[in-house]
mmCIF file of N, CA and C in Angstrom:
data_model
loop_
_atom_site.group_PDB
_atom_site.id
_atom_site.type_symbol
_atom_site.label_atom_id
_atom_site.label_comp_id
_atom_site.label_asym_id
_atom_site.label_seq_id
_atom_site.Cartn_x
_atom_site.Cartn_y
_atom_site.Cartn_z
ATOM 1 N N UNK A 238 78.776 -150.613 106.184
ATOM 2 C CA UNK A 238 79.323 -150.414 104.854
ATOM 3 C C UNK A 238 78.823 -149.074 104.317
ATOM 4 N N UNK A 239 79.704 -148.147 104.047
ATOM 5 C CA UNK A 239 79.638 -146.998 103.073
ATOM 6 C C UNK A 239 78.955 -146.903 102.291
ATOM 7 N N UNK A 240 78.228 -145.932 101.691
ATOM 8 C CA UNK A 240 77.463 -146.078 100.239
ATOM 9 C C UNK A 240 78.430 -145.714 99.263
ATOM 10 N N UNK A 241 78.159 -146.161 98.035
ATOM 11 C CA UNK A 241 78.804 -145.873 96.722
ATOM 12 C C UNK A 241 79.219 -144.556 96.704
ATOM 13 N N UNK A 242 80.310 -143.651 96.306
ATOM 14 C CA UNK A 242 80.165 -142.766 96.404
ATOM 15 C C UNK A 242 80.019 -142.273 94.752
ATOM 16 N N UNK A 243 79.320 -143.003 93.638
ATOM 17 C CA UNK A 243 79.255 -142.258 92.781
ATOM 18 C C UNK A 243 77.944 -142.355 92.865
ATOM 19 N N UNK A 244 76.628 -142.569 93.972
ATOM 20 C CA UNK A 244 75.310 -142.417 93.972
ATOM 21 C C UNK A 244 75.101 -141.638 95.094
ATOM 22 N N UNK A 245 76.296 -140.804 95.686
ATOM 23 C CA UNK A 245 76.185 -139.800 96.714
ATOM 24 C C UNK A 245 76.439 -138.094 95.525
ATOM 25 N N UNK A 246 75.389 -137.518 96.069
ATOM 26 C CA UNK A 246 75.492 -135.833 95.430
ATOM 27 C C UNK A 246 76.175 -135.140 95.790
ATOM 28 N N UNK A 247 77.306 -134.809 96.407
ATOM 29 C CA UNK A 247 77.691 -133.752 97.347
ATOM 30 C C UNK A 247 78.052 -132.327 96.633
ATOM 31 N N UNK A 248 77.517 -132.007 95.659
ATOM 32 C CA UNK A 248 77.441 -130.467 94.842
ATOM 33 C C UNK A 248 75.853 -129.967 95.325
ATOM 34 N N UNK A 249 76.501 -128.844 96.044
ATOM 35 C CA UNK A 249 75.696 -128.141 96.161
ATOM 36 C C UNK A 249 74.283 -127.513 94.968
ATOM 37 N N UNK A 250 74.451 -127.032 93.724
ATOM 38 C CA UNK A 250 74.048 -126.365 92.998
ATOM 39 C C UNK A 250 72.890 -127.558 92.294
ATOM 40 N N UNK A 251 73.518 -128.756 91.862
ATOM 41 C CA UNK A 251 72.777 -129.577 91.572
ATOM 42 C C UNK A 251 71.681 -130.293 92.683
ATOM 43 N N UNK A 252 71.648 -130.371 93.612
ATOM 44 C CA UNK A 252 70.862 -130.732 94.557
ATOM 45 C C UNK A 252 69.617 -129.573 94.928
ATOM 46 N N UNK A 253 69.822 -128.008 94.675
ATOM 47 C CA UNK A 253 69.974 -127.271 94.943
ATOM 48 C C UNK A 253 68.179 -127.101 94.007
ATOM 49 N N UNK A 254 68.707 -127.362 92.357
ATOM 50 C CA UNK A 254 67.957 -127.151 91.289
ATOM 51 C C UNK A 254 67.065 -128.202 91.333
ATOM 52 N N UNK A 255 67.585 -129.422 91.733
ATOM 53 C CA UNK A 255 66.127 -130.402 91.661
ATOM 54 C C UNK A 255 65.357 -130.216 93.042
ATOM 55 N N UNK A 256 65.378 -129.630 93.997
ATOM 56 C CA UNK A 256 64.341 -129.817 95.269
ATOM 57 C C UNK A 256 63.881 -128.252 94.611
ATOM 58 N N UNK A 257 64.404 -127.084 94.212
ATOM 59 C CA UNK A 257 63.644 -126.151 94.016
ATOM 60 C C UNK A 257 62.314 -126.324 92.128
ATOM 61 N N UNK A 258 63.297 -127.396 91.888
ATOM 62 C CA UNK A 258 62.486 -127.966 89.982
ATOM 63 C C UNK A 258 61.263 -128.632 90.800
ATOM 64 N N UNK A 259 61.408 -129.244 92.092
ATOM 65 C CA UNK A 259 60.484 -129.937 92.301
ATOM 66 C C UNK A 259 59.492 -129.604 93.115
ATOM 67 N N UNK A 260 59.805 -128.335 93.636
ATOM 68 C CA UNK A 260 58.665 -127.607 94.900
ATOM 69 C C UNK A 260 58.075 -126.864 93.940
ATOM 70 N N UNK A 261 58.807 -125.608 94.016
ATOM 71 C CA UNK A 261 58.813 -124.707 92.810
ATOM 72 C C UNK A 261 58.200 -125.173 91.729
ATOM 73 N N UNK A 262 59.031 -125.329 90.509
ATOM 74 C CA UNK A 262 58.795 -125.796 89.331
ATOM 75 C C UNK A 262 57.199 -126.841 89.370
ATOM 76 N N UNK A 263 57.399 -128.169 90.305
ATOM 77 C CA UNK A 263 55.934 -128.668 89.618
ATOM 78 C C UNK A 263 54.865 -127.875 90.106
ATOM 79 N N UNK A 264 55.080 -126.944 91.212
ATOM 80 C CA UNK A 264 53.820 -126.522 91.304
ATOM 81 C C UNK A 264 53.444 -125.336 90.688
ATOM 82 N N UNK A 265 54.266 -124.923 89.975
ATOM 83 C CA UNK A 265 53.494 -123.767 88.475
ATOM 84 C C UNK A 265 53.121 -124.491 87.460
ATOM 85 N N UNK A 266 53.501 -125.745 87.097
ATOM 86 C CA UNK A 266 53.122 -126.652 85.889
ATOM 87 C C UNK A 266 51.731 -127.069 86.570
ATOM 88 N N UNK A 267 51.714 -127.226 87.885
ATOM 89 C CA UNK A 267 50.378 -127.983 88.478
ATOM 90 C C UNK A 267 49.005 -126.958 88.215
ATOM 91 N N UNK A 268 49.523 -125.647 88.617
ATOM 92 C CA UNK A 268 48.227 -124.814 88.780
ATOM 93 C C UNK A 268 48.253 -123.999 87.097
ATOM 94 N N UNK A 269 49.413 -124.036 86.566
ATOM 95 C CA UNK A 269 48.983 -123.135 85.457
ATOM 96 C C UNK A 269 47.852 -124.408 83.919
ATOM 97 N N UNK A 270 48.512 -125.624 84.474
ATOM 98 C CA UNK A 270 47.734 -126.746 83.885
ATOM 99 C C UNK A 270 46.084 -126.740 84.487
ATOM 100 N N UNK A 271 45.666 -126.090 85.288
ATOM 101 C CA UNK A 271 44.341 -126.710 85.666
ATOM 102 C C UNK A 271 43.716 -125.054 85.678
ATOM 103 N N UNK A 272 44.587 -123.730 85.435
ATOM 104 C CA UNK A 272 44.105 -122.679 85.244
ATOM 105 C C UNK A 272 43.686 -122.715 83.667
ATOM 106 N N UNK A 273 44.481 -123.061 82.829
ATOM 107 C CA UNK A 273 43.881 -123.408 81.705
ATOM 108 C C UNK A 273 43.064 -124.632 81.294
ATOM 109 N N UNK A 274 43.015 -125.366 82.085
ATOM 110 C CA UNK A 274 41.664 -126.075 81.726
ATOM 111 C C UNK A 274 40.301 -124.825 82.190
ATOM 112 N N UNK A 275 40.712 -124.399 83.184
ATOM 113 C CA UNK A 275 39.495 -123.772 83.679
ATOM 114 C C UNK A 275 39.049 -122.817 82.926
ATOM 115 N N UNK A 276 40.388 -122.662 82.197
ATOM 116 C CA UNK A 276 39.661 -120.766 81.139
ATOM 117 C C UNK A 276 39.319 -121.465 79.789
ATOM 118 N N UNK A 277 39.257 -122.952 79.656
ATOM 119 C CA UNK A 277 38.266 -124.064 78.307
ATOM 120 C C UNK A 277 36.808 -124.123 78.943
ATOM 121 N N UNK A 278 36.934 -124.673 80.288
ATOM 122 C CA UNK A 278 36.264 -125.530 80.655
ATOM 123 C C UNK A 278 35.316 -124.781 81.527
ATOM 124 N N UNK A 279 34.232 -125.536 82.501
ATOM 125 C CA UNK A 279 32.923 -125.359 83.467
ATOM 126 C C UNK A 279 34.524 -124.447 84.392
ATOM 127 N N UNK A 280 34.662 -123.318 84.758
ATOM 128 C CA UNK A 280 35.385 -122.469 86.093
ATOM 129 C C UNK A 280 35.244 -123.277 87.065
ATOM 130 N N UNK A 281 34.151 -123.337 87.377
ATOM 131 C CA UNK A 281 34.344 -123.246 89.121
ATOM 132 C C UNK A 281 34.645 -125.182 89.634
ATOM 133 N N UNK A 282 34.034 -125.896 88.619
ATOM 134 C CA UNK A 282 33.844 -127.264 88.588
ATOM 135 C C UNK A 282 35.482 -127.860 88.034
ATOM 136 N N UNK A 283 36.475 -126.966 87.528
ATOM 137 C CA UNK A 283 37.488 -127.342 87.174
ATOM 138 C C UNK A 283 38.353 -126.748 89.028
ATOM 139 N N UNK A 284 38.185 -125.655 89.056
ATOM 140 C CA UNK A 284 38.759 -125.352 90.325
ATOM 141 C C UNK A 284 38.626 -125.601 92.011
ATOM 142 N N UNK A 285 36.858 -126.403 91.645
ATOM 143 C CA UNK A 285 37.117 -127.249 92.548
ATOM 144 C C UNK A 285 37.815 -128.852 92.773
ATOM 145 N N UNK A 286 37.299 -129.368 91.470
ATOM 146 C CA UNK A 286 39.051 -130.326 91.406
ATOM 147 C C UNK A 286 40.289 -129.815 91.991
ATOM 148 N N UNK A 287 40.703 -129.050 91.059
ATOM 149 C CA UNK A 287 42.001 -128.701 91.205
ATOM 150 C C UNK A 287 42.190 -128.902 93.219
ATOM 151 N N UNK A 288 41.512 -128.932 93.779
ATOM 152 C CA UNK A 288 42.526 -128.978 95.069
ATOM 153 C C UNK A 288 42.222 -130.904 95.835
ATOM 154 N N UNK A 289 42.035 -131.647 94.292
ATOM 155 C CA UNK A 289 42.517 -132.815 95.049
ATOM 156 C C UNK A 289 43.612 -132.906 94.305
ATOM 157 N N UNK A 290 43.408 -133.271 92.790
ATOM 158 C CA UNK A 290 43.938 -133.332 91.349
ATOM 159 C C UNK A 290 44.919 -132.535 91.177
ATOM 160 N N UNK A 291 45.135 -131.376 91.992
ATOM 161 C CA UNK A 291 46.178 -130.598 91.583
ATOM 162 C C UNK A 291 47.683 -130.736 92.943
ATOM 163 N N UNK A 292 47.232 -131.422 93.703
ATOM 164 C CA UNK A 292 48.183 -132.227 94.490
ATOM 165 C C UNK A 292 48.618 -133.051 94.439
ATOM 166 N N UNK A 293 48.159 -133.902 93.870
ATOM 167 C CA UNK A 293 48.493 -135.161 93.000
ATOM 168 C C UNK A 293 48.950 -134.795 92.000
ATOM 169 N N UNK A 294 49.042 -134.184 91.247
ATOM 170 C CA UNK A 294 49.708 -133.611 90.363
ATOM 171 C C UNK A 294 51.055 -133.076 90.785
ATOM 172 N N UNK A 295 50.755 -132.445 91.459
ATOM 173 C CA UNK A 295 51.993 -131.334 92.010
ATOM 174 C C UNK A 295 52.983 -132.927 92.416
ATOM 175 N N UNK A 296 52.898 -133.661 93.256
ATOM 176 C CA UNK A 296 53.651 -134.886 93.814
ATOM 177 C C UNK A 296 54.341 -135.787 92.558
ATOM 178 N N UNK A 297 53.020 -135.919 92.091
ATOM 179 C CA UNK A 297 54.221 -136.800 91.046
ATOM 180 C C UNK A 297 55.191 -135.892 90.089
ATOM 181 N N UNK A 298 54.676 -134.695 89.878
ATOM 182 C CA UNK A 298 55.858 -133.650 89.140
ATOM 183 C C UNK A 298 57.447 -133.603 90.367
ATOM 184 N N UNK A 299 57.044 -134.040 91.623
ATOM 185 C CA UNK A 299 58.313 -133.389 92.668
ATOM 186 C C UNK A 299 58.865 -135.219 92.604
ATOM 187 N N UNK A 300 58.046 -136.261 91.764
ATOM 188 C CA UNK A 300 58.518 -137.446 91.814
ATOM 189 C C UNK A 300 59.649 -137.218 90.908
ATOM 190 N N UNK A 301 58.907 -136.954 89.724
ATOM 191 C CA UNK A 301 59.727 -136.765 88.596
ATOM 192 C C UNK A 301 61.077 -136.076 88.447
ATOM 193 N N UNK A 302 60.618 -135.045 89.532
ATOM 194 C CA UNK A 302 62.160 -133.869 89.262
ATOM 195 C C UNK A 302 63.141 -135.096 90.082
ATOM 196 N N UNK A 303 62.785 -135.504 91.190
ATOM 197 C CA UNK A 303 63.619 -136.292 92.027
ATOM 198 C C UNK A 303 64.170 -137.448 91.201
ATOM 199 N N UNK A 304 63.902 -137.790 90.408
ATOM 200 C CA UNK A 304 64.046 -139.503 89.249
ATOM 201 C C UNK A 304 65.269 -138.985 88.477
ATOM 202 N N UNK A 305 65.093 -137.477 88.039
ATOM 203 C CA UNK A 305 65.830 -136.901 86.756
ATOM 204 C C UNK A 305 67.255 -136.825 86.847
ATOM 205 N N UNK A 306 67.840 -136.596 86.220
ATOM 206 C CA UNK A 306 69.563 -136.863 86.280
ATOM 207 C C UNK A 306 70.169 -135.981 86.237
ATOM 208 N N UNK A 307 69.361 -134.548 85.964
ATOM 209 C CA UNK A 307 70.074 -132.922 85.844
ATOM 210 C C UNK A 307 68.560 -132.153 86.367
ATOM 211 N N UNK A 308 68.913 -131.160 87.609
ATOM 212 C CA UNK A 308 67.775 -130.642 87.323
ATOM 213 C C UNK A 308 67.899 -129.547 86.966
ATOM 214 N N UNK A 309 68.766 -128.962 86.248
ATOM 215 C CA UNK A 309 68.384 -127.461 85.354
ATOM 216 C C UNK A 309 67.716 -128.308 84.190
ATOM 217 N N UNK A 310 67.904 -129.657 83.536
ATOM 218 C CA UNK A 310 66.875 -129.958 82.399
ATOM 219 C C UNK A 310 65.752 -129.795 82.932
ATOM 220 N N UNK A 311 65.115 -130.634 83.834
ATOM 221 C CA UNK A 311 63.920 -130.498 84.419
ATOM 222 C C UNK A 311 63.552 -129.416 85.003
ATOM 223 N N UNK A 312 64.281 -128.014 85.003
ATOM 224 C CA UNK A 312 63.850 -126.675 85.331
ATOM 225 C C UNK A 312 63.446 -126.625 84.245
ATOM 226 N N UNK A 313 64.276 -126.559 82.940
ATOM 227 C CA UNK A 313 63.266 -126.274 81.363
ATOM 228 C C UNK A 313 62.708 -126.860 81.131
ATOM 229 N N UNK A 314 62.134 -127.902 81.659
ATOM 230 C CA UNK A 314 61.042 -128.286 80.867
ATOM 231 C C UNK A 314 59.808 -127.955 81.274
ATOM 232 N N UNK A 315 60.047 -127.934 82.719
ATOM 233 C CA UNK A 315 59.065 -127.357 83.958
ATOM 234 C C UNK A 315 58.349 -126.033 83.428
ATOM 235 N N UNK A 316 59.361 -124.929 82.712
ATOM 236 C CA UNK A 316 59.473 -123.516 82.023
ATOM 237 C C UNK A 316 58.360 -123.688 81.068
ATOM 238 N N UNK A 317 59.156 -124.260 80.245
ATOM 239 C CA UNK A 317 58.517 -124.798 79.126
ATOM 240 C C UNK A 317 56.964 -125.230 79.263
ATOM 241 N N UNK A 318 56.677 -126.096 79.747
ATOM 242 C CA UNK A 318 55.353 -126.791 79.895
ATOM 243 C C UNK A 318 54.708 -125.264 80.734
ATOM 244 N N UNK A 319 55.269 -124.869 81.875
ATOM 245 C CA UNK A 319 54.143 -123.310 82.310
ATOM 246 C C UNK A 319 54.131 -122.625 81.111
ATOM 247 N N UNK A 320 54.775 -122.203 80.499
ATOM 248 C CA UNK A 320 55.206 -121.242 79.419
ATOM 249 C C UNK A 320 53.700 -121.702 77.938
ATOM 250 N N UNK A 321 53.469 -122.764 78.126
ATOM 251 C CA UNK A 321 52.588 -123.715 77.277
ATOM 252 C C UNK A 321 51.362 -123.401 77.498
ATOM 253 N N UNK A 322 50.752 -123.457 78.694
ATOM 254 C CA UNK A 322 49.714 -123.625 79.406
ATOM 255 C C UNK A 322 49.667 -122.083 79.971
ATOM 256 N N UNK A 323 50.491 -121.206 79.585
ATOM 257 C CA UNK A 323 49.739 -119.932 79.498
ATOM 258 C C UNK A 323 49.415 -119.112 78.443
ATOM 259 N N UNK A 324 50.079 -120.029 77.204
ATOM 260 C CA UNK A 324 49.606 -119.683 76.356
ATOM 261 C C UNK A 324 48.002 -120.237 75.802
ATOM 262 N N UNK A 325 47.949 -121.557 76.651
ATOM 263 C CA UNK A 325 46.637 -121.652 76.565
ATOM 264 C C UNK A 325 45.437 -121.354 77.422
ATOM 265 N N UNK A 326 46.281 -120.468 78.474
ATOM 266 C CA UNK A 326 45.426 -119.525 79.161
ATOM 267 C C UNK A 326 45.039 -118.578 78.716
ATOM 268 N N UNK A 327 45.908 -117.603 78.104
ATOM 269 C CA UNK A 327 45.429 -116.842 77.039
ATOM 270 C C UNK A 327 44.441 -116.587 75.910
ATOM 271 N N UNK A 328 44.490 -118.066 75.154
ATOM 272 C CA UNK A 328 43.561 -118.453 74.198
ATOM 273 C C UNK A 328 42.747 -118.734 74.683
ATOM 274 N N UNK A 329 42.139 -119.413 75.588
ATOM 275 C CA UNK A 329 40.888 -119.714 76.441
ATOM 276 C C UNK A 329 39.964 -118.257 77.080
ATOM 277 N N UNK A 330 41.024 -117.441 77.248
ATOM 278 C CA UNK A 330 40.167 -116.622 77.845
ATOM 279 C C UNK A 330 40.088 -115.605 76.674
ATOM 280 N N UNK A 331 40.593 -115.710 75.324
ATOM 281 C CA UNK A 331 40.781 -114.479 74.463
ATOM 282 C C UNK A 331 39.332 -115.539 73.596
ATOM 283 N N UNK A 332 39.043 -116.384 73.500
ATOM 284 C CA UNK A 332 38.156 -117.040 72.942
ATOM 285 C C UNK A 332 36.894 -117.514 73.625
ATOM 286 N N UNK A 333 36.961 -117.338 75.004
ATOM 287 C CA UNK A 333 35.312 -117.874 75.523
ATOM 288 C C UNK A 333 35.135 -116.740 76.751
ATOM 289 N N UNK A 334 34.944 -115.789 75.590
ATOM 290 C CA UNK A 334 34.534 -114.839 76.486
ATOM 291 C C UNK A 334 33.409 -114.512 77.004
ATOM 292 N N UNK A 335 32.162 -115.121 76.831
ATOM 293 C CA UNK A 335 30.857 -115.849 77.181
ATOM 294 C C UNK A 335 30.897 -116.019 78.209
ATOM 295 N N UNK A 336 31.549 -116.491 79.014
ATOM 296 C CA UNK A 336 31.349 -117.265 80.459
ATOM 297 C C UNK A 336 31.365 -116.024 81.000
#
């Protein structure tokens, strides 16, 4: 028996945006999220996390893009949230300049 064909993708462009929202995309939300913890937080003790925590991270973001129903939304939000977290890269490092 056939599968449904309204739960088959066959557009290119849309298939296209969620495997790149989900390689791509979570893994700038993954590292720019744990680069700004690191420019708050202990450096080196945040960046050595980051390489369990930030794979696990990265996975469930490529869960998420895969769940979503458009992935140019989940490209902006992906944007959005890096776009966030460098602004609080910024502030972290424009404010603890001590370390």
């Amino acid at each position: 028996m056939p599968a449904n064909s309204k739960y088959l993708n066959p557009a290119f462009w849309p298939r296209f945006s969620k495997i790149t929202a989900a390689i791509l995309g979570g893994y700038f939300v993954s590292v720019t999220f744990h680069l700004a913890l690191a420019s708050w937080f202990n450096r080196a003790d945040v960046l050595i996390t980051m390489a369990f925590s930030g794979f696990i991270l990265w996975v469930a973001l490529m869960v998420i893009a895969f769940l979503a129903k458009s992935g140019w939304k989940i490209w902006g939000i992906y944007i959005l949230l890096t776009l966030l977290f460098c602004l609080f890269i910024y502030l972290g490092q424009t404010y603890n300049t001590a370390k």
